[in-house]
Coordinates of C-alpha atoms in Angstrom, one line a residue:
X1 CA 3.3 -12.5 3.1
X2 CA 3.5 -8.7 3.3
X3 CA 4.7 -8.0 6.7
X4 CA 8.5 -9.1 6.6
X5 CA 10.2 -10.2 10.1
X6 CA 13.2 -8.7 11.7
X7 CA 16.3 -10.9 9.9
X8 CA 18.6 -12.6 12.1
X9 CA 15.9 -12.6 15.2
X10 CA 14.8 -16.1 14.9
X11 CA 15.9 -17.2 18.1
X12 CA 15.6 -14.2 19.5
X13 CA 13.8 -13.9 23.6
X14 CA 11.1 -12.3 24.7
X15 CA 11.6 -8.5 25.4
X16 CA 9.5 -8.7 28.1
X17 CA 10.8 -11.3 30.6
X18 CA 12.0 -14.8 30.4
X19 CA 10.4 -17.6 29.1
X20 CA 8.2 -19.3 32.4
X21 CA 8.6 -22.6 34.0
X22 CA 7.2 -25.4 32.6
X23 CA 4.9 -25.7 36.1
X24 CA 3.4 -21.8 35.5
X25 CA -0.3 -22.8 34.7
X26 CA -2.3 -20.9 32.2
X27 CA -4.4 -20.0 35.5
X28 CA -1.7 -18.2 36.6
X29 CA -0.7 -16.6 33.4
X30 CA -4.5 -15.3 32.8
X31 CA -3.9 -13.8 36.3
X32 CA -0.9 -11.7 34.9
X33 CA -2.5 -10.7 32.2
X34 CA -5.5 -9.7 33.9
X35 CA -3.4 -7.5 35.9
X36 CA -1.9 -5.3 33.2
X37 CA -5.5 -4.6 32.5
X38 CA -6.9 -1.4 33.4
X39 CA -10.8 -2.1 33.1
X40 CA -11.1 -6.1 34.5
X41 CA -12.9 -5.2 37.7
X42 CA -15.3 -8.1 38.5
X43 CA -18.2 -6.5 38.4
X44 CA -17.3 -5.2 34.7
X45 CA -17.6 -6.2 31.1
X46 CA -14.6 -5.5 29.3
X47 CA -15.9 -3.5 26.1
X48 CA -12.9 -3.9 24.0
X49 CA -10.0 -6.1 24.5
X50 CA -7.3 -7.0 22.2
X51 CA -4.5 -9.5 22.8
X52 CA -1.8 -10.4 20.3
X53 CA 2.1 -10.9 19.1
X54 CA 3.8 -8.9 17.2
X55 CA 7.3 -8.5 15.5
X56 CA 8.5 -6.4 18.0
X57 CA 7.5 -8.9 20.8
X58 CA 8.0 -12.5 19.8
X59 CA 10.6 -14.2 17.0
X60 CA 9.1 -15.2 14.2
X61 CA 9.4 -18.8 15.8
X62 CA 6.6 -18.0 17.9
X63 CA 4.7 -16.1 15.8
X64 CA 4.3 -18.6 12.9
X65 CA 2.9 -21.0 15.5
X66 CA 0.3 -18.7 16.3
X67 CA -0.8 -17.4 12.8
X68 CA -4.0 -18.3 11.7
X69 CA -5.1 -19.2 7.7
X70 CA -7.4 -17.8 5.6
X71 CA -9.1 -20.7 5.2
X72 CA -9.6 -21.5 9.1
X73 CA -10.5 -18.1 10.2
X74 CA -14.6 -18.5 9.5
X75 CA -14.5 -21.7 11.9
X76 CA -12.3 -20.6 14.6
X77 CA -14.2 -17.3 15.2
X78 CA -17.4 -19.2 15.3
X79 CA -16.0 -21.4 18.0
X80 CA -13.7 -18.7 19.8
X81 CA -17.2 -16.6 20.1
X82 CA -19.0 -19.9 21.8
X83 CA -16.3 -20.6 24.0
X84 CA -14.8 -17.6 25.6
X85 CA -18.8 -17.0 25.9
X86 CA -17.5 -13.5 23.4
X87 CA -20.0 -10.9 22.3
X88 CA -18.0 -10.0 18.9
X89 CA -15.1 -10.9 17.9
X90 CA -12.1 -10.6 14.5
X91 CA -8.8 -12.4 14.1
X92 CA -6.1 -10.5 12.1
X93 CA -2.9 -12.5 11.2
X94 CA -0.2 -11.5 9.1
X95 CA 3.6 -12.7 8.7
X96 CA 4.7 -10.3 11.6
X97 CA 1.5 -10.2 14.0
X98 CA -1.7 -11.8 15.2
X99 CA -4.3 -10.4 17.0
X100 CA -7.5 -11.4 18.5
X101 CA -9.8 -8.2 18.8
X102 CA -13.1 -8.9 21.1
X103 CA -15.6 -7.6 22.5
X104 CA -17.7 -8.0 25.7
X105 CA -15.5 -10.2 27.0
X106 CA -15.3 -10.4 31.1
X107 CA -12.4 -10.7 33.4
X108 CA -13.0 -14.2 34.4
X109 CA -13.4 -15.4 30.5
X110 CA -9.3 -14.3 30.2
X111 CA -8.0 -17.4 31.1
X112 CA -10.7 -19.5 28.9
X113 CA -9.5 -17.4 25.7
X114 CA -6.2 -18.3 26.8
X115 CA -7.1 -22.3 26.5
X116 CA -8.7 -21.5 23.8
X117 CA -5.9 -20.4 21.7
X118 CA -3.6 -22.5 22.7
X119 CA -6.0 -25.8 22.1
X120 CA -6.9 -24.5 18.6
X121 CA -3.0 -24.3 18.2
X122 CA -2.0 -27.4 19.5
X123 CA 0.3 -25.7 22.0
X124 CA 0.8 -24.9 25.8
X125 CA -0.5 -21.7 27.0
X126 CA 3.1 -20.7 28.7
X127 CA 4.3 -21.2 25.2
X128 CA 3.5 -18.0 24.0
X129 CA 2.1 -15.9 27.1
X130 CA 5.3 -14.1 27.9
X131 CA 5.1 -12.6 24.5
X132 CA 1.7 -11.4 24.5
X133 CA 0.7 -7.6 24.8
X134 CA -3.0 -6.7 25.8
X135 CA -5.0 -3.0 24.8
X136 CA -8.1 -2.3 25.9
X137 CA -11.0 1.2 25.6
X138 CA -8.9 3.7 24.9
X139 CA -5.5 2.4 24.2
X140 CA -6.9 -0.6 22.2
X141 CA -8.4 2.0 20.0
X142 CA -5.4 4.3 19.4
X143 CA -3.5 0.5 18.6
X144 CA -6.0 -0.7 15.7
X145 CA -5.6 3.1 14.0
X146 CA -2.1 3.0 14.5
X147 CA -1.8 -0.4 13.2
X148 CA -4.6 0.5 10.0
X149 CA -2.2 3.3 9.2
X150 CA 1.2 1.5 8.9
X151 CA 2.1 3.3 12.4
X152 CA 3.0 -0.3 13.9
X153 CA 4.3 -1.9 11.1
X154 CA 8.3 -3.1 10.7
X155 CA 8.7 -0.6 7.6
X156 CA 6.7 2.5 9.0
X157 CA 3.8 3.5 6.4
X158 CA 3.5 0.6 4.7
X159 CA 0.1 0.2 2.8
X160 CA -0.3 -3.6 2.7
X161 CA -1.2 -4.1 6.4
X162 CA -4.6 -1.6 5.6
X163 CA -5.4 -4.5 3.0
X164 CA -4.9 -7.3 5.7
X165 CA -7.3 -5.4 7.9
X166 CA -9.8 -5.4 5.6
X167 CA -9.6 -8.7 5.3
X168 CA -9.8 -9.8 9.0
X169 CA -12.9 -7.8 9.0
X170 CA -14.7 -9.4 5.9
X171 CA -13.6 -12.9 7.5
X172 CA -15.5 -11.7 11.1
X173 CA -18.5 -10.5 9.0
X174 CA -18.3 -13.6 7.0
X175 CA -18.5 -15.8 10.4
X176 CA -21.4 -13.7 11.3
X177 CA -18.9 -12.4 14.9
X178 CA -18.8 -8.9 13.9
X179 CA -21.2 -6.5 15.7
X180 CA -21.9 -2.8 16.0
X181 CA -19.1 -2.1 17.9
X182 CA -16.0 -4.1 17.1
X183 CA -17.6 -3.2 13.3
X184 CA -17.4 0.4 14.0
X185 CA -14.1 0.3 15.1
X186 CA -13.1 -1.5 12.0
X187 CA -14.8 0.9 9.7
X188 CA -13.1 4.0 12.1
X189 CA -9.7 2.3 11.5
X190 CA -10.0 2.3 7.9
X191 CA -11.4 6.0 7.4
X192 CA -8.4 7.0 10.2
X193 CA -6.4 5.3 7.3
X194 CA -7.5 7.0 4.5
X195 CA -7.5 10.6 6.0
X196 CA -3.7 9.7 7.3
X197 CA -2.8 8.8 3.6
X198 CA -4.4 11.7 2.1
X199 CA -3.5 14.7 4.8
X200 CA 0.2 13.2 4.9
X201 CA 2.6 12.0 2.9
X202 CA 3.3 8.9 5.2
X203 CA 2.8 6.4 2.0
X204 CA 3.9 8.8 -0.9
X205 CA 8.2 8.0 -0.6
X206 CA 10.0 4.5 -1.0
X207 CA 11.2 3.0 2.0
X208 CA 12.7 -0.2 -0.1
X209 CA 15.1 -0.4 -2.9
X210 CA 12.9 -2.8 -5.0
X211 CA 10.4 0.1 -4.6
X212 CA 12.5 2.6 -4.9
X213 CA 13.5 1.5 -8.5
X214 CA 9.7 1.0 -9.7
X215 CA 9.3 4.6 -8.7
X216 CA 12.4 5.7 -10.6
X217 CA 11.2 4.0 -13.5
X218 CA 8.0 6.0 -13.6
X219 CA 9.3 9.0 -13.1
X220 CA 11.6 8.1 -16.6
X221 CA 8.9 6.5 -18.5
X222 CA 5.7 7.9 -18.8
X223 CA 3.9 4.6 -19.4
X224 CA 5.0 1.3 -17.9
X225 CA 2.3 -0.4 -19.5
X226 CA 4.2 0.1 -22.9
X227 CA 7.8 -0.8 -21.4
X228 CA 9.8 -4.0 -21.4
X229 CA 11.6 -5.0 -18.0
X230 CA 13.9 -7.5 -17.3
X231 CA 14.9 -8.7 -13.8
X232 CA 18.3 -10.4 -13.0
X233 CA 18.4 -12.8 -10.2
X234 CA 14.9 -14.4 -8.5
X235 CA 15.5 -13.6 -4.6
X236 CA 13.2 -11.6 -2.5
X237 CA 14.4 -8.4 -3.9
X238 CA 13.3 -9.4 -7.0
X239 CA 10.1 -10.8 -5.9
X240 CA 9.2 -7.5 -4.4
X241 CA 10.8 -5.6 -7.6
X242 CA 8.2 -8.1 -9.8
X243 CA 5.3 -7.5 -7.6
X244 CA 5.5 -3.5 -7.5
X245 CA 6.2 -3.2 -11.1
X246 CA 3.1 -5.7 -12.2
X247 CA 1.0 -3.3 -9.7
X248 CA 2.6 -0.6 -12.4
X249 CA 1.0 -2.6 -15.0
X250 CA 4.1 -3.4 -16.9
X251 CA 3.7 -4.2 -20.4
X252 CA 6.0 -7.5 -20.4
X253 CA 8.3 -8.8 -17.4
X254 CA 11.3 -11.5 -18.3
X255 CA 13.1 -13.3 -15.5
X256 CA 16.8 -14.6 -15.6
X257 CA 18.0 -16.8 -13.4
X258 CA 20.6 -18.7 -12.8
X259 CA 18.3 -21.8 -11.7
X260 CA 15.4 -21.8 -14.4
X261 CA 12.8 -23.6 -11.9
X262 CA 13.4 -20.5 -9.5
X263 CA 13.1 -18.0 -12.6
X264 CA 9.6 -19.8 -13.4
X265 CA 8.0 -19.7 -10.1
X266 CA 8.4 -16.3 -9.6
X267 CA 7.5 -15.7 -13.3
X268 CA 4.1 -17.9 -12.6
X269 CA 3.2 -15.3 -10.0
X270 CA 3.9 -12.4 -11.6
X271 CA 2.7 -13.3 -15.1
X272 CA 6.4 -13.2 -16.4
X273 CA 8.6 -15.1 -19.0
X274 CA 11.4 -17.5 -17.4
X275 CA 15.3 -17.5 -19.0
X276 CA 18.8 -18.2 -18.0
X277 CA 21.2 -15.9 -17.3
X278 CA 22.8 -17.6 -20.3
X279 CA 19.8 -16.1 -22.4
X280 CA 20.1 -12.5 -21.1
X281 CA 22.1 -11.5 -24.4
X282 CA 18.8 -12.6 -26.7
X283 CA 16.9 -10.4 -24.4
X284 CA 18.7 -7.6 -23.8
X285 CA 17.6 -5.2 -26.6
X286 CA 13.9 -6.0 -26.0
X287 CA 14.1 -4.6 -22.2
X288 CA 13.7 -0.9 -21.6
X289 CA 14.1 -1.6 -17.6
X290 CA 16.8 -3.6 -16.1
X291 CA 17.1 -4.6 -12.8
X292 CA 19.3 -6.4 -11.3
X293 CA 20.1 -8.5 -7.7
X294 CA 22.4 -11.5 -7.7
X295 CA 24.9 -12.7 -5.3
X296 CA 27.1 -13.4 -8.3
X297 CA 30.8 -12.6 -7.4
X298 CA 31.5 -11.2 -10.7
X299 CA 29.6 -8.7 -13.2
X300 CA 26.9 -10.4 -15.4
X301 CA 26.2 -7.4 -17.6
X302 CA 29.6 -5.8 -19.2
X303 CA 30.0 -2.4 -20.9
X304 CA 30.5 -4.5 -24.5
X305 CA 27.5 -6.2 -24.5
X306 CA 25.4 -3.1 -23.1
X307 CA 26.5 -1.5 -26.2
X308 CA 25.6 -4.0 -28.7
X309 CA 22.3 -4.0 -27.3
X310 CA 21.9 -0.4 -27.5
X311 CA 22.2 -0.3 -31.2
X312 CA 20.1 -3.0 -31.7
X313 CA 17.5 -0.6 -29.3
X314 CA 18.2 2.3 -32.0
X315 CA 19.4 4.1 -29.7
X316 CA 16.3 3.8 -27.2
X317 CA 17.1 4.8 -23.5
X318 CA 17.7 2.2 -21.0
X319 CA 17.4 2.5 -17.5
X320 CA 19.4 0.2 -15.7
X321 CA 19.5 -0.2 -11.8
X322 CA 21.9 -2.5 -10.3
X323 CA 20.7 -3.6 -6.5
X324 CA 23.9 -6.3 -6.5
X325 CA 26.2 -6.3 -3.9
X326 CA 29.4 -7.5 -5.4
X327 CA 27.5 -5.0 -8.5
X328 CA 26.1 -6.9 -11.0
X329 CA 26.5 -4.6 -13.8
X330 CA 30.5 -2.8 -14.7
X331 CA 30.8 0.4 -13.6
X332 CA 31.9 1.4 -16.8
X333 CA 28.3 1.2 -18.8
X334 CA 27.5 4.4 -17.2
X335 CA 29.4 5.6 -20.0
X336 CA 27.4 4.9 -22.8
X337 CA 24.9 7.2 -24.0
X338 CA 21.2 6.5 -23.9
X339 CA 22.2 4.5 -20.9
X340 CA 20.9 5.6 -17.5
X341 CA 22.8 3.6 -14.7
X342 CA 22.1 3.7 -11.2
X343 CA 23.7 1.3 -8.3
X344 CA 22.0 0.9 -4.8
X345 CA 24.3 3.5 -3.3
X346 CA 22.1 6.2 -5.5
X347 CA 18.9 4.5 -4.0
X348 CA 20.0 4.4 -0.7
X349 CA 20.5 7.7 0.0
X350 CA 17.1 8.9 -1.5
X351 CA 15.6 5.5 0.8
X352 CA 17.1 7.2 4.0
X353 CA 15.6 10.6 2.5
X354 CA 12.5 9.1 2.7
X355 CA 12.6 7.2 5.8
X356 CA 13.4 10.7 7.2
X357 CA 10.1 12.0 5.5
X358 CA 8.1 9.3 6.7
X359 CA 8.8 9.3 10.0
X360 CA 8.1 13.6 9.8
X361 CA 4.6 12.6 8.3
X362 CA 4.5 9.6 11.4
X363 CA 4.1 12.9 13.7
X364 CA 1.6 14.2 11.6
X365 CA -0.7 11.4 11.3
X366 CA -0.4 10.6 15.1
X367 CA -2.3 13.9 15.6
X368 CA -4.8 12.7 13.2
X369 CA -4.9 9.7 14.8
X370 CA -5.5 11.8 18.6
X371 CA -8.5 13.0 16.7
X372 CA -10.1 10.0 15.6
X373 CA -9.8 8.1 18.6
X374 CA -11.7 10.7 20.4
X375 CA -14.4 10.9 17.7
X376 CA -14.8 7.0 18.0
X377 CA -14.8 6.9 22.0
X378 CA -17.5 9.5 21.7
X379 CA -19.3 7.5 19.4
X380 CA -18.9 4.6 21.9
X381 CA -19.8 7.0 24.5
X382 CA -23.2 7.7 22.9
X383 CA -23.8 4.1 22.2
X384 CA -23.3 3.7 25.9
X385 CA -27.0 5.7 26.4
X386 CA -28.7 3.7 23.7
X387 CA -30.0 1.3 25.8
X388 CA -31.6 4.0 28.2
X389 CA -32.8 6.3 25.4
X390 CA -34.8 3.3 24.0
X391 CA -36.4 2.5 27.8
X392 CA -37.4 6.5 27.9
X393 CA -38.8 6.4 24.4
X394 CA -41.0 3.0 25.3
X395 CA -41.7 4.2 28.3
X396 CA -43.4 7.7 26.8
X397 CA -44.7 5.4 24.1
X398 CA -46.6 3.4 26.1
X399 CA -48.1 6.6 28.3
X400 CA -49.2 7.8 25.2
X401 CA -51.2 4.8 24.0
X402 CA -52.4 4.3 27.4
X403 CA -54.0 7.9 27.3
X404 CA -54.6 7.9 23.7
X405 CA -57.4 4.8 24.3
X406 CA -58.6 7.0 27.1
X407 CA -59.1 9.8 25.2
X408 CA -60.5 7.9 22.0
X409 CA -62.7 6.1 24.6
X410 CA -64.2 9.4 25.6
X411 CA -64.9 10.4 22.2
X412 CA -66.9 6.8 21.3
X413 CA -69.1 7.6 24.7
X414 CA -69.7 11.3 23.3
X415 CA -67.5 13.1 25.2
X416 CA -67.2 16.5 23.8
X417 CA -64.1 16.4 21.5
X418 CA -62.7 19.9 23.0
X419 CA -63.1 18.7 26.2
X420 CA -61.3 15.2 25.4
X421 CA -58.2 16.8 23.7
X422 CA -58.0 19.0 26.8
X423 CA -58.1 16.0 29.3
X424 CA -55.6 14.2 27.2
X425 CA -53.1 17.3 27.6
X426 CA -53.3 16.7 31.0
X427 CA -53.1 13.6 31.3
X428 CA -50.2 13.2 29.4
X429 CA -48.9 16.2 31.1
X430 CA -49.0 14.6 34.7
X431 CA -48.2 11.0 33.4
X432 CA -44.8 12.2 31.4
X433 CA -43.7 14.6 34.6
X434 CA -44.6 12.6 37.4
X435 CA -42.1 10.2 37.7
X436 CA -39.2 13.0 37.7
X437 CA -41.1 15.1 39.9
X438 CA -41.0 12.4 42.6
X439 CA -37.2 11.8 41.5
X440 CA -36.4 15.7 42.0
X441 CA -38.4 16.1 45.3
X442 CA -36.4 13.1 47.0
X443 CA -33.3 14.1 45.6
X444 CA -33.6 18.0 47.1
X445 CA -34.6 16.3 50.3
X446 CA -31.6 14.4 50.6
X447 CA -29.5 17.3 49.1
X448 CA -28.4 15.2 45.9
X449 CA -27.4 18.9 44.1
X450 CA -25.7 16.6 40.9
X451 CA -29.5 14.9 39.9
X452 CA -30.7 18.5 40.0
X453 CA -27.8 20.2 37.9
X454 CA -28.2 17.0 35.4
X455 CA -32.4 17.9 35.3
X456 CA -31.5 21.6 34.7
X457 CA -29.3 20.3 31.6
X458 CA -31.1 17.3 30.4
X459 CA -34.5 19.1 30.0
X460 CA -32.8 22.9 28.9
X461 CA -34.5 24.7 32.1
X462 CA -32.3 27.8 31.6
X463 CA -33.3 30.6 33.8
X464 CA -35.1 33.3 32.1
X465 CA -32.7 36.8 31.5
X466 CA -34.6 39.6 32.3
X467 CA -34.2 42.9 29.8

């Protein structure tokens, strides 16, 4: 789980309205819904909708009943596509959103999607309705780049959510429910993404302290690979600590704990070695890094037994960062020498430096994102023509094969071939033209001055300039 939930929101309501009576249908619901959308007329496709929860609408109470597996996404896109009758369609489900992304989905289909979800779910559709948020054409577009680039996220920048993206789109290919355009849009969001990371520096400064002390640690030792770290305690700050200093390649990573079985688990995951905190003084010398993050109520590491293991070390530097709060480690080991202490005060303020910078780099990229979206909608745009560029092109196709075998049948009865390729001109000439010609003369006789400005452009009849 990447995306972590607001703490302490658990029972938290919905920021958008009560929760409904138990008598509001999904019927009526889907009418709501189909309100706040701009493009649900009912003679209209919807091109792109997408509908979802987020952290910022709905406790994580709701949103773990909605979230959808790895494992279940191949079959439940299959079926969502057959019956919300769904051109294309992607699911993308993390710890702190989900969203259902589709495409070519009408107005009247709203409420079947609704059932839908709430069937595959096992729940009532009026259980999770009111904290639902729809986007569609435009907006939905600047959402999924927003969201690809960390834009939306809880901890602004962050890279994993790009990852889970990617994923939801290899599960819709997978399925066989990702087309042209909900597959464009995917592959948009992602290169949005990586121009955003490389024109900015949204992803370049440490926005947590478990990060924020793998990224002091390289900047001490040139090589993690060849470095030694120990981690104190086996929390979530530890777990996030492990995880960003294994993506640092660390050359060996020991756990203490207080609780072994806890120490083991996360050592499982992280390829690590388990001990007790009662073993920390056999390990000591051996770790180059230490980091620590207990809720012990007095210091595990004290300024006696930091010395002993320096000499052992040979004098070797240590860096030590102490993340406790009670502090884990005695103030007073910052006097040693060789010993490079720093307590989550230090990292704070260089965390809310960086939080400053990210949020500088959020303007930034939401001017690359302006871009993009723009660049996509004219893609869509063009798409949008396809269909009537490929009925002119079989149209002219066929009026040349039609006066092709006329002109080939001349030739086979003798015709003379200068003659033939003339009368083929022609004919092709008249055939091609006529059709707009009798288009042209009835719109200047009902004084339709648009068709004729859109001839003058769409054939390039600009009016000769005389010298």
């Amino acid at each position: 789980m990447f995306e972590k939930g607001l703490p302490g929101k658990e029972n938290a309501g919905n920021k958008h309205g009560d929760h409904p009576t138990d008598k509001e249908s999904a019927w009526t619901i889907g009418r709501k819904i189909s309100k706040i959308i701009p493009c649900v007329a009912s003679k209209r496709a919807m091109t792109l909708l997408a509908l979802g929860i987020n952290h910022n609408t709905a406790p994580v109470s709701i949103r773990e009943k909605l979230s959808f597996s790895v494992d279940v996404l191949k079959p439940a896109l299959q079926e969502l596509v057959t019956v919300a009758d769904i051109r294309e369609a992607a699911i993308l489900s993390t710890c702190n959103r989900t969203e259902f992304y589709c495409c070519g989905i009408q107005a009247r289909e709203i409420n079947r999607l609704l059932d839908w979800i709430a069937r595959y779910r096992n729940l009532r559709p009026e259980d999770f309705t009111p904290y639902l948020y729809t986007h569609t054409e435009k907006h939905l577009v600047r959402h999924m780049f927003r969201v690809a680039c960390g834009l939306d996220s809880l901890v602004i920048g962050e890279p994993q959510i790009l990852g889970q993206m990617k994923s939801a789109y290899q599960a819709a290919s997978d399925a066989g429910t990702l087309g042209k355009s909900l597959g464009e849009l995917f592959r948009s969001s992602f290169s949005t993404a990586k121009k955003v990371r490389t024109d900015t520096s949204i992803g370049s400064s440490p926005v947590s302290v478990a990060f924020a002390a793998v990224r002091l640690a390289q900047q001490i030792f040139d090589n993690l690979s060849e470095q030694t770290a120990l981690l104190i305690g086996a929390g979530e700050t530890m777990e996030l600590a492990a995880r960003h200093l294994r993506q640092q390649n660390i050359g060996h990573l020991i756990i203490a704990n207080r609780t072994l079985e806890k120490a083991r688990v996360l050592a499982e995951r992280f390829d690590g070695h388990p001990i007790f905190l009662s073993d920390i003084p056999s390990f000591l010398a051996q770790a180059d890094i230490i980091v620590s993050s207990t809720a012990s109520q007095l210091p595990i590491l004290g300024k006696g037994r930091v010395e002993s293991a320096i000499k052992q070390r040979k004098h070797k530097p240590m860096l030590m960062i102490d993340l406790g709060v009670p502090r884990d480690i005695e103030p007073e080991v910052e006097q040693l020498n060789d010993v490079f202490l720093y307590t989550v005060d230090d990292l704070e303020n260089t965390i809310q430096d960086n939080i400053k910078s990210r949020q500088e780099a959020a303007e930034q990229a939401e001017e690359i994102i302006d871009d993009q979206v723009e660049n996509f909608l004219a893609w869509l745009r063009e798409e949008g023509a396809v269909g009537t560029i490929r009925k002119l092109r079989a149209q002219a196709e066929s009026t040349r094969d039609e006066s092709l075998e006329k002109a080939l049948s001349a030739l086979r009865n003798g015709q003379d071939p200068e003659q033939t390729m003339e009368y083929l001109a022609y004919l092709l000439t008249n055939k091609l033209i006529h059709i707009p010609t009798v288009q042209l003369r009835q719109a200047g006789r009902e004084e339709r001055q648009e068709v004729l400005d859109a001839a003058q452009e769409l054939f390039n009849l600009k009016p000769k300039t005389t010298q």
